[in-house]
PDB file of C-alpha atoms in Angstrom:
ATOM      1  CA  MET A   1       0.031   0.032   0.023  1.00  0.00           C
ATOM      2  CA  ALA A   2       1.598   3.368  -1.092  1.00  0.00           C
ATOM      3  CA  VAL A   3       1.899   5.836   1.295  1.00  0.00           C
ATOM      4  CA  ASN A   4       1.174   9.804   0.164  1.00  0.00           C
ATOM      5  CA  SER A   5       4.378  11.356   2.147  1.00  0.00           C
ATOM      6  CA  SER A   6       3.399  14.932   0.831  1.00  0.00           C
ATOM      7  CA  LYS A   7       2.928  17.563   3.837  1.00  0.00           C
ATOM      8  CA  ARG A   8       0.217  20.261   3.437  1.00  0.00           C
ATOM      9  CA  THR A   9       1.241  23.715   4.403  1.00  0.00           C
ATOM     10  CA  PRO A  10      -1.131  25.702   6.491  1.00  0.00           C
ATOM     11  CA  SER A  11      -1.349  28.358   3.921  1.00  0.00           C
ATOM     12  CA  GLY A  12      -3.119  26.043   1.382  1.00  0.00           C
ATOM     13  CA  LYS A  13      -5.810  25.112   3.397  1.00  0.00           C
ATOM     14  CA  GLY A  14      -9.416  25.481   2.601  1.00  0.00           C
ATOM     15  CA  ARG A  15      -8.220  27.572  -0.970  1.00  0.00           C
ATOM     16  CA  ALA A  16      -7.368  27.035  -4.408  1.00  0.00           C
ATOM     17  CA  GLY A  17      -3.543  27.435  -4.991  1.00  0.00           C
ATOM     18  CA  GLY A  18      -2.059  30.190  -6.747  1.00  0.00           C
ATOM     19  CA  PRO A  19      -0.758  33.802  -5.543  1.00  0.00           C
ATOM     20  CA  ARG A  20      -2.785  35.537  -2.788  1.00  0.00           C
ATOM     21  CA  PRO A  21      -4.107  38.686  -4.479  1.00  0.00           C
ATOM     22  CA  THR A  22      -2.479  42.161  -2.588  1.00  0.00           C
ATOM     23  CA  PRO A  23      -5.356  43.761  -0.759  1.00  0.00           C
ATOM     24  CA  LYS A  24      -6.149  47.187  -1.398  1.00  0.00           C
ATOM     25  CA  ARG A  25      -5.525  50.292   0.636  1.00  0.00           C
ATOM     26  CA  ARG A  26      -8.057  52.792   1.657  1.00  0.00           C
ATOM     27  CA  GLY A  27      -6.494  55.536  -0.670  1.00  0.00           C
ATOM     28  CA  GLN A  28      -6.319  53.442  -3.781  1.00  0.00           C
ATOM     29  CA  SER A  29     -10.007  52.785  -3.278  1.00  0.00           C
ATOM     30  CA  ASN A  30     -10.545  56.532  -3.335  1.00  0.00           C
ATOM     31  CA  GLU A  31      -8.450  56.998  -6.386  1.00  0.00           C
ATOM     32  CA  VAL A  32     -10.203  54.433  -8.114  1.00  0.00           C
ATOM     33  CA  ALA A  33     -14.036  56.151  -7.249  1.00  0.00           C
ATOM     34  CA  VAL A  34     -12.569  59.447  -8.413  1.00  0.00           C
ATOM     35  CA  GLU A  35     -11.374  58.217 -11.797  1.00  0.00           C
ATOM     36  CA  GLU A  36     -14.533  56.378 -12.560  1.00  0.00           C
ATOM     37  CA  LEU A  37     -16.720  59.517 -11.622  1.00  0.00           C
ATOM     38  CA  ILE A  38     -14.510  61.524 -14.054  1.00  0.00           C
ATOM     39  CA  ASP A  39     -14.937  58.855 -16.614  1.00  0.00           C
ATOM     40  CA  ALA A  40     -18.662  59.013 -16.087  1.00  0.00           C
ATOM     41  CA  VAL A  41     -18.603  62.756 -16.055  1.00  0.00           C
ATOM     42  CA  LYS A  42     -16.552  62.720 -19.051  1.00  0.00           C
ATOM     43  CA  ALA A  43     -18.992  60.701 -20.784  1.00  0.00           C
ATOM     44  CA  ASP A  44     -22.096  62.500 -19.855  1.00  0.00           C
ATOM     45  CA  ALA A  45     -20.597  65.533 -21.201  1.00  0.00           C
ATOM     46  CA  LYS A  46     -19.712  64.042 -24.735  1.00  0.00           C
ATOM     47  CA  THR A  47     -23.302  63.212 -24.419  1.00  0.00           C
ATOM     48  CA  LEU A  48     -24.646  66.560 -23.878  1.00  0.00           C
ATOM     49  CA  THR A  49     -22.155  68.334 -26.537  1.00  0.00           C
ATOM     50  CA  LYS A  50     -23.279  65.916 -29.137  1.00  0.00           C
ATOM     51  CA  MET A  51     -27.032  66.678 -28.288  1.00  0.00           C
ATOM     52  CA  THR A  52     -26.254  70.168 -28.140  1.00  0.00           C
ATOM     53  CA  GLN A  53     -24.501  70.180 -31.524  1.00  0.00           C
ATOM     54  CA  SER A  54     -27.354  68.358 -32.757  1.00  0.00           C
ATOM     55  CA  ARG A  55     -29.988  70.526 -32.032  1.00  0.00           C
ATOM     56  CA  LEU A  56     -28.092  73.754 -33.096  1.00  0.00           C
ATOM     57  CA  SER A  57     -27.408  72.350 -36.437  1.00  0.00           C
ATOM     58  CA  ASN A  58     -31.204  72.096 -36.730  1.00  0.00           C
ATOM     59  CA  VAL A  59     -31.996  75.636 -35.954  1.00  0.00           C
ATOM     60  CA  SER A  60     -32.528  77.431 -38.977  1.00  0.00           C
ATOM     61  CA  ARG A  61     -30.594  80.544 -40.520  1.00  0.00           C
ATOM     62  CA  ARG A  62     -33.438  82.828 -39.980  1.00  0.00           C
ATOM     63  CA  THR A  63     -33.529  81.896 -36.261  1.00  0.00           C
ATOM     64  CA  TRP A  64     -29.752  82.915 -36.024  1.00  0.00           C
ATOM     65  CA  TRP A  65     -30.107  86.097 -37.342  1.00  0.00           C
ATOM     66  CA  LEU A  66     -33.095  86.757 -35.123  1.00  0.00           C
ATOM     67  CA  VAL A  67     -30.948  86.099 -32.202  1.00  0.00           C
ATOM     68  CA  ILE A  68     -27.628  88.144 -33.324  1.00  0.00           C
ATOM     69  CA  MET A  69     -30.070  90.911 -34.079  1.00  0.00           C
ATOM     70  CA  MET A  70     -31.665  90.818 -30.584  1.00  0.00           C
ATOM     71  CA  LEU A  71     -28.212  90.648 -29.262  1.00  0.00           C
ATOM     72  CA  ALA A  72     -26.888  93.794 -31.128  1.00  0.00           C
ATOM     73  CA  ALA A  73     -30.185  95.663 -29.755  1.00  0.00           C
ATOM     74  CA  VAL A  74     -29.185  94.672 -26.178  1.00  0.00           C
ATOM     75  CA  VAL A  75     -25.561  96.038 -26.658  1.00  0.00           C
ATOM     76  CA  LEU A  76     -26.957  99.242 -28.662  1.00  0.00           C
ATOM     77  CA  ALA A  77     -29.549  99.940 -26.206  1.00  0.00           C
ATOM     78  CA  TRP A  78     -27.072  99.555 -23.150  1.00  0.00           C
ATOM     79  CA  ALA A  79     -24.261 101.697 -25.070  1.00  0.00           C
ATOM     80  CA  ALA A  80     -26.824 104.535 -25.626  1.00  0.00           C
ATOM     81  CA  LEU A  81     -27.736 104.619 -22.079  1.00  0.00           C
ATOM     82  CA  ILE A  82     -24.435 104.967 -21.480  1.00  0.00           C
ATOM     83  CA  VAL A  83     -24.110 108.061 -23.821  1.00  0.00           C
ATOM     84  CA  VAL A  84     -27.296 109.637 -22.738  1.00  0.00           C
ATOM     85  CA  GLN A  85     -26.138 109.414 -18.820  1.00  0.00           C
ATOM     86  CA  HIS A  86     -23.018 111.089 -19.647  1.00  0.00           C
ATOM     87  CA  TRP A  87     -24.503 113.647 -21.640  1.00  0.00           C
ATOM     88  CA  GLU A  88     -26.852 114.322 -18.524  1.00  0.00           C
ATOM     89  CA  GLU A  89     -24.068 114.630 -16.535  1.00  0.00           C
ATOM     90  CA  THR A  90     -21.483 116.972 -18.481  1.00  0.00           C
ATOM     91  CA  ARG A  91     -24.109 119.108 -20.555  1.00  0.00           C
ATOM     92  CA  GLY A  92     -24.566 121.541 -17.889  1.00  0.00           C
ATOM     93  CA  LEU A  93     -20.437 122.322 -18.009  1.00  0.00           C
ATOM     94  CA  VAL A  94     -20.133 121.809 -21.622  1.00  0.00           C
ATOM     95  CA  LEU A  95     -23.123 123.967 -23.086  1.00  0.00           C
ATOM     96  CA  HIS A  96     -22.973 126.702 -19.864  1.00  0.00           C
ATOM     97  CA  ASP A  97     -20.246 126.889 -18.016  1.00  0.00           C
ATOM     98  CA  ALA A  98     -17.195 125.740 -20.614  1.00  0.00           C
ATOM     99  CA  LEU A  99     -18.250 127.834 -23.684  1.00  0.00           C
ATOM    100  CA  ALA A 100     -19.987 130.920 -21.541  1.00  0.00           C
ATOM    101  CA  ALA A 101     -18.388 134.087 -22.731  1.00  0.00           C
ATOM    102  CA  PRO A 102     -15.502 135.602 -21.017  1.00  0.00           C
ATOM    103  CA  TYR A 103     -16.175 139.491 -19.748  1.00  0.00           C
ATOM    104  CA  ASP A 104     -19.459 139.328 -19.291  1.00  0.00           C
ATOM    105  CA  ILE A 105     -20.217 139.997 -22.551  1.00  0.00           C
ATOM    106  CA  GLU A 106     -23.326 138.154 -23.186  1.00  0.00           C
ATOM    107  CA  ALA A 107     -25.127 140.633 -20.763  1.00  0.00           C
ATOM    108  CA  ARG A 108     -23.913 143.710 -23.030  1.00  0.00           C
ATOM    109  CA  ALA A 109     -26.231 145.370 -25.546  1.00  0.00           C
ATOM    110  CA  TYR A 110     -25.060 145.943 -29.005  1.00  0.00           C
ATOM    111  CA  PRO A 111     -25.433 149.521 -30.535  1.00  0.00           C
ATOM    112  CA  ALA A 112     -28.762 150.499 -32.091  1.00  0.00           C
ATOM    113  CA  LEU A 113     -28.623 150.157 -35.987  1.00  0.00           C
ATOM    114  CA  ASP A 114     -28.506 153.769 -37.145  1.00  0.00           C
ATOM    115  CA  THR A 115     -25.903 154.387 -34.589  1.00  0.00           C
ATOM    116  CA  PRO A 116     -23.218 156.736 -36.226  1.00  0.00           C
ATOM    117  CA  ALA A 117     -19.957 155.180 -36.711  1.00  0.00           C
ATOM    118  CA  GLU A 118     -17.881 157.571 -35.146  1.00  0.00           C
ATOM    119  CA  ALA A 119     -20.210 156.594 -32.111  1.00  0.00           C
ATOM    120  CA  MET A 120     -19.207 152.979 -32.086  1.00  0.00           C
ATOM    121  CA  LEU A 121     -16.336 153.609 -29.882  1.00  0.00           C
ATOM    122  CA  SER A 122     -16.258 155.400 -26.668  1.00  0.00           C
ATOM    123  CA  VAL A 123     -13.672 157.956 -25.735  1.00  0.00           C
ATOM    124  CA  LYS A 124     -12.941 156.341 -22.480  1.00  0.00           C
ATOM    125  CA  VAL A 125     -12.631 152.570 -21.645  1.00  0.00           C
ATOM    126  CA  GLY A 126     -11.275 152.236 -18.512  1.00  0.00           C
ATOM    127  CA  ASP A 127      -7.573 153.450 -18.090  1.00  0.00           C
ATOM    128  CA  TYR A 128      -7.529 153.270 -21.787  1.00  0.00           C
ATOM    129  CA  THR A 129      -8.206 156.901 -24.111  1.00  0.00           C
ATOM    130  CA  LEU A 130      -9.174 156.608 -27.645  1.00  0.00           C
ATOM    131  CA  LEU A 131      -6.120 158.239 -29.130  1.00  0.00           C
ATOM    132  CA  THR A 132      -7.307 158.157 -32.845  1.00  0.00           C
ATOM    133  CA  ALA A 133     -10.415 157.136 -34.968  1.00  0.00           C
ATOM    134  CA  ALA A 134     -10.785 156.574 -38.324  1.00  0.00           C
ATOM    135  CA  PRO A 135     -14.634 156.207 -38.885  1.00  0.00           C
ATOM    136  CA  GLU A 136     -16.237 155.232 -41.993  1.00  0.00           C
ATOM    137  CA  ALA A 137     -19.952 156.378 -42.410  1.00  0.00           C
ATOM    138  CA  GLU A 138     -20.662 153.754 -45.035  1.00  0.00           C
ATOM    139  CA  ALA A 139     -17.827 151.112 -46.215  1.00  0.00           C
ATOM    140  CA  SER A 140     -17.500 151.422 -49.837  1.00  0.00           C
ATOM    141  CA  SER A 141     -16.472 148.392 -52.112  1.00  0.00           C
ATOM    142  CA  ASP A 142     -13.116 149.894 -52.896  1.00  0.00           C
ATOM    143  CA  ALA A 143      -9.726 148.902 -51.503  1.00  0.00           C
ATOM    144  CA  GLN A 144      -9.110 152.336 -50.640  1.00  0.00           C
ATOM    145  CA  ALA A 145     -11.528 152.257 -47.957  1.00  0.00           C
ATOM    146  CA  ALA A 146     -10.181 149.531 -45.989  1.00  0.00           C
ATOM    147  CA  GLU A 147      -6.685 151.476 -45.817  1.00  0.00           C
ATOM    148  CA  ALA A 148      -5.695 151.933 -42.332  1.00  0.00           C
ATOM    149  CA  PRO A 149      -5.013 155.541 -40.743  1.00  0.00           C
ATOM    150  CA  PRO A 150      -1.295 156.052 -40.841  1.00  0.00           C
ATOM    151  CA  ALA A 151      -1.528 156.540 -37.134  1.00  0.00           C
ATOM    152  CA  ILE A 152      -2.635 153.154 -36.388  1.00  0.00           C
ATOM    153  CA  GLN A 153      -0.636 150.191 -37.197  1.00  0.00           C
ATOM    154  CA  PHE A 154      -3.197 147.363 -38.111  1.00  0.00           C
ATOM    155  CA  GLY A 155      -2.343 143.904 -37.526  1.00  0.00           C
ATOM    156  CA  LEU A 156      -3.078 140.673 -39.533  1.00  0.00           C
ATOM    157  CA  LEU A 157      -6.644 139.979 -38.081  1.00  0.00           C
ATOM    158  CA  GLU A 158      -7.615 143.840 -37.802  1.00  0.00           C
ATOM    159  CA  THR A 159      -6.763 143.940 -41.616  1.00  0.00           C
ATOM    160  CA  CYS A 160      -8.788 140.855 -42.314  1.00  0.00           C
ATOM    161  CA  LEU A 161     -11.881 142.011 -41.050  1.00  0.00           C
ATOM    162  CA  LEU A 162     -11.324 145.816 -42.488  1.00  0.00           C
ATOM    163  CA  GLU A 163     -10.833 144.056 -45.826  1.00  0.00           C
ATOM    164  CA  ALA A 164     -14.007 141.774 -45.656  1.00  0.00           C
ATOM    165  CA  GLY A 165     -15.843 141.332 -48.720  1.00  0.00           C
ATOM    166  CA  LEU A 166     -12.871 142.819 -51.110  1.00  0.00           C
ATOM    167  CA  ALA A 167     -12.012 141.339 -54.386  1.00  0.00           C
ATOM    168  CA  ASP A 168      -8.414 141.561 -53.346  1.00  0.00           C
ATOM    169  CA  ALA A 169      -8.559 141.052 -49.751  1.00  0.00           C
ATOM    170  CA  SER A 170      -5.953 139.202 -47.828  1.00  0.00           C
ATOM    171  CA  CYS A 171      -8.445 136.759 -46.379  1.00  0.00           C
ATOM    172  CA  SER A 172     -11.607 135.364 -47.288  1.00  0.00           C
ATOM    173  CA  ILE A 173     -14.517 136.948 -45.725  1.00  0.00           C
ATOM    174  CA  SER A 174     -17.986 136.679 -48.078  1.00  0.00           C
ATOM    175  CA  TYR A 175     -19.869 139.766 -46.839  1.00  0.00           C
ATOM    176  CA  ARG A 176     -18.974 143.347 -46.828  1.00  0.00           C
ATOM    177  CA  PRO A 177     -19.696 145.515 -43.767  1.00  0.00           C
ATOM    178  CA  VAL A 178     -22.224 148.434 -44.295  1.00  0.00           C
ATOM    179  CA  ARG A 179     -20.304 150.386 -41.812  1.00  0.00           C
ATOM    180  CA  TYR A 180     -17.154 150.226 -39.310  1.00  0.00           C
ATOM    181  CA  ALA A 181     -15.230 152.332 -36.983  1.00  0.00           C
ATOM    182  CA  THR A 182     -11.484 151.735 -35.991  1.00  0.00           C
ATOM    183  CA  GLY A 183      -9.655 153.140 -33.214  1.00  0.00           C
ATOM    184  CA  ALA A 184      -6.283 152.840 -31.103  1.00  0.00           C
ATOM    185  CA  TYR A 185      -6.755 153.063 -27.309  1.00  0.00           C
ATOM    186  CA  ALA A 186      -3.633 153.668 -24.623  1.00  0.00           C
ATOM    187  CA  ARG A 187      -3.457 154.285 -21.024  1.00  0.00           C
ATOM    188  CA  ALA A 188      -2.130 157.890 -20.215  1.00  0.00           C
ATOM    189  CA  ASP A 189       1.137 157.515 -20.619  1.00  0.00           C
ATOM    190  CA  GLY A 190       0.577 156.632 -24.466  1.00  0.00           C
ATOM    191  CA  ALA A 191       1.529 153.237 -24.058  1.00  0.00           C
ATOM    192  CA  HIS A 192      -0.080 149.697 -24.109  1.00  0.00           C
ATOM    193  CA  ARG A 193      -2.030 150.365 -27.570  1.00  0.00           C
ATOM    194  CA  VAL A 194      -4.686 148.581 -28.172  1.00  0.00           C
ATOM    195  CA  ASN A 195      -6.448 148.397 -31.683  1.00  0.00           C
ATOM    196  CA  VAL A 196     -10.096 148.055 -31.840  1.00  0.00           C
ATOM    197  CA  VAL A 197     -12.233 147.500 -34.841  1.00  0.00           C
ATOM    198  CA  VAL A 198     -15.869 147.807 -34.916  1.00  0.00           C
ATOM    199  CA  ALA A 199     -17.779 146.338 -38.281  1.00  0.00           C
ATOM    200  CA  GLN A 200     -21.362 146.146 -38.218  1.00  0.00           C
ATOM    201  CA  PHE A 201     -23.066 143.800 -41.059  1.00  0.00           C
ATOM    202  CA  TYR A 202     -26.284 144.059 -42.950  1.00  0.00           C
ATOM    203  CA  ASP A 203     -27.679 141.386 -40.620  1.00  0.00           C
ATOM    204  CA  GLU A 204     -26.841 138.883 -37.960  1.00  0.00           C
ATOM    205  CA  ALA A 205     -26.731 135.996 -40.323  1.00  0.00           C
ATOM    206  CA  GLN A 206     -23.966 137.627 -42.439  1.00  0.00           C
ATOM    207  CA  ALA A 207     -22.002 138.673 -39.133  1.00  0.00           C
ATOM    208  CA  VAL A 208     -22.575 134.827 -37.749  1.00  0.00           C
ATOM    209  CA  GLN A 209     -20.557 134.073 -41.272  1.00  0.00           C
ATOM    210  CA  ALA A 210     -18.428 136.404 -41.172  1.00  0.00           C
ATOM    211  CA  MET A 211     -17.245 135.498 -37.551  1.00  0.00           C
ATOM    212  CA  SER A 212     -16.672 132.089 -38.659  1.00  0.00           C
ATOM    213  CA  GLU A 213     -14.419 132.886 -41.760  1.00  0.00           C
ATOM    214  CA  LEU A 214     -12.411 135.322 -39.615  1.00  0.00           C
ATOM    215  CA  PHE A 215     -11.968 132.499 -37.141  1.00  0.00           C
ATOM    216  CA  ASP A 216     -10.760 130.359 -39.848  1.00  0.00           C
ATOM    217  CA  PHE A 217      -8.294 133.024 -41.160  1.00  0.00           C
ATOM    218  CA  SER A 218      -6.851 133.266 -37.729  1.00  0.00           C
ATOM    219  CA  ARG A 219      -6.555 129.520 -37.129  1.00  0.00           C
ATOM    220  CA  ALA A 220      -4.983 128.973 -40.331  1.00  0.00           C
ATOM    221  CA  THR A 221      -2.362 131.979 -40.090  1.00  0.00           C
ATOM    222  CA  GLY A 222      -1.774 131.666 -36.318  1.00  0.00           C
ATOM    223  CA  ARG A 223      -3.214 129.869 -33.466  1.00  0.00           C
ATOM    224  CA  THR A 224      -6.647 130.307 -31.723  1.00  0.00           C
ATOM    225  CA  GLY A 225      -7.488 129.759 -28.017  1.00  0.00           C
ATOM    226  CA  ASN A 226     -11.247 129.110 -26.594  1.00  0.00           C
ATOM    227  CA  TYR A 227     -13.742 129.873 -28.765  1.00  0.00           C
ATOM    228  CA  ALA A 228     -17.585 129.353 -29.390  1.00  0.00           C
ATOM    229  CA  LEU A 229     -18.949 129.774 -32.817  1.00  0.00           C
ATOM    230  CA  ALA A 230     -22.186 129.261 -34.995  1.00  0.00           C
ATOM    231  CA  ARG A 231     -24.298 130.898 -32.043  1.00  0.00           C
ATOM    232  CA  VAL A 232     -24.081 128.066 -29.713  1.00  0.00           C
ATOM    233  CA  ARG A 233     -24.069 131.258 -27.160  1.00  0.00           C
ATOM    234  CA  PRO A 234     -25.837 134.086 -27.258  1.00  0.00           C
ATOM    235  CA  VAL A 235     -22.170 135.792 -28.336  1.00  0.00           C
ATOM    236  CA  ASP A 236     -19.503 134.306 -30.808  1.00  0.00           C
ATOM    237  CA  TYR A 237     -16.242 134.550 -29.451  1.00  0.00           C
ATOM    238  CA  PHE A 238     -12.549 133.349 -29.726  1.00  0.00           C
ATOM    239  CA  TYR A 239      -8.939 134.414 -28.637  1.00  0.00           C
ATOM    240  CA  SER A 240      -6.059 134.338 -31.114  1.00  0.00           C
ATOM    241  CA  ASN A 241      -2.501 135.058 -31.517  1.00  0.00           C
ATOM    242  CA  LEU A 242      -1.248 136.166 -34.980  1.00  0.00           C
ATOM    243  CA  ALA A 243       2.368 137.147 -35.343  1.00  0.00           C
ATOM    244  CA  GLY A 244       2.875 137.935 -31.681  1.00  0.00           C
ATOM    245  CA  ARG A 245      -0.051 140.165 -31.431  1.00  0.00           C
ATOM    246  CA  TYR A 246      -3.020 138.700 -28.955  1.00  0.00           C
ATOM    247  CA  ALA A 247      -6.842 139.097 -30.268  1.00  0.00           C
ATOM    248  CA  PHE A 248     -10.027 138.756 -28.871  1.00  0.00           C
ATOM    249  CA  ALA A 249     -12.973 138.791 -31.239  1.00  0.00           C
ATOM    250  CA  TRP A 250     -16.657 138.835 -30.586  1.00  0.00           C
ATOM    251  CA  SER A 251     -19.731 138.921 -32.210  1.00  0.00           C
ATOM    252  CA  SER A 252     -23.066 140.090 -30.876  1.00  0.00           C
ATOM    253  CA  GLY A 253     -26.156 140.852 -33.127  1.00  0.00           C
ATOM    254  CA  PRO A 254     -25.163 142.187 -36.682  1.00  0.00           C
ATOM    255  CA  TYR A 255     -21.851 143.477 -35.077  1.00  0.00           C
ATOM    256  CA  ILE A 256     -18.256 142.209 -34.782  1.00  0.00           C
ATOM    257  CA  TYR A 257     -15.544 143.586 -32.447  1.00  0.00           C
ATOM    258  CA  ALA A 258     -11.680 142.959 -32.644  1.00  0.00           C
ATOM    259  CA  ALA A 259      -9.326 143.974 -29.927  1.00  0.00           C
ATOM    260  CA  VAL A 260      -6.173 143.235 -30.378  1.00  0.00           C
ATOM    261  CA  GLY A 261      -2.541 144.254 -28.676  1.00  0.00           C
ATOM    262  CA  ALA A 262       1.158 143.359 -28.167  1.00  0.00           C
ATOM    263  CA  ASN A 263       0.164 142.562 -24.507  1.00  0.00           C
ATOM    264  CA  VAL A 264      -2.516 140.194 -23.714  1.00  0.00           C
ATOM    265  CA  SER A 265      -3.085 141.636 -20.520  1.00  0.00           C
ATOM    266  CA  ASP A 266      -4.072 145.092 -21.742  1.00  0.00           C
ATOM    267  CA  VAL A 267      -6.468 143.156 -24.428  1.00  0.00           C
ATOM    268  CA  ASN A 268      -8.084 141.967 -21.488  1.00  0.00           C
ATOM    269  CA  GLN A 269      -8.538 144.986 -19.617  1.00  0.00           C
ATOM    270  CA  LEU A 270      -9.937 146.692 -22.553  1.00  0.00           C
ATOM    271  CA  VAL A 271     -12.367 144.387 -23.344  1.00  0.00           C
ATOM    272  CA  GLU A 272     -13.634 143.938 -19.408  1.00  0.00           C
ATOM    273  CA  LYS A 273     -14.438 147.366 -19.792  1.00  0.00           C
ATOM    274  CA  PHE A 274     -15.790 147.642 -23.361  1.00  0.00           C
ATOM    275  CA  PRO A 275     -19.387 149.184 -23.334  1.00  0.00           C
ATOM    276  CA  TYR A 276     -20.581 146.676 -26.015  1.00  0.00           C
TER     277      TYR A 276
END
């Protein structure tokens, strides 16, 4: 009788032969769960993407245009609201403060339409006295009528205004004044001269046009500063510097006034006390 001499090891009791599986740690189990969750999310995302693409592909071109137009309308409405709010916040400054004419000239009346040329310039304006004057009762269409008296040395801006409407003028102004007056003011010592030109046009529309053209000449020939034109305010005005001479020009009704001097402070002081 044969005897089985093989011995069973304790480790082989009660299970099939083969290597024993390695037990999983808790951290590894969590990692597997997270990976499975990510895979599930990816799968759902792919499914959702395909469904979305399929539905979008079925949308008609007309519907797309309607959506785009609605979005554009919303953007435009928002932009318009911003603009309106900005205008509401700034219109007081822009239209009333920033463009308000200096020297309170808006409160001044202009001369009566039948005022003689010699009465357009006051003999005394503040600390300044009228030295010489060359009024013209009626401005002719002649070039000689625009020549300055020898006692007054006119600059570019005054000359342009005096030659307004002439064919051979040094600048382009459409209309000829019906009358004008010129003069030179100075302090008691005879220094600090300021030239003044007053031009009366046929009506206010001609004065507005001439003022705009005088400004264009000043800007093209020299430099210009603050201004308000085309009657955005009751009075048109502008500052300029032509060939080193400072000027302040303003227009009220059918009249245009220009004060020009070598010193800006003299111009300011004269205009501040000017009656018109």
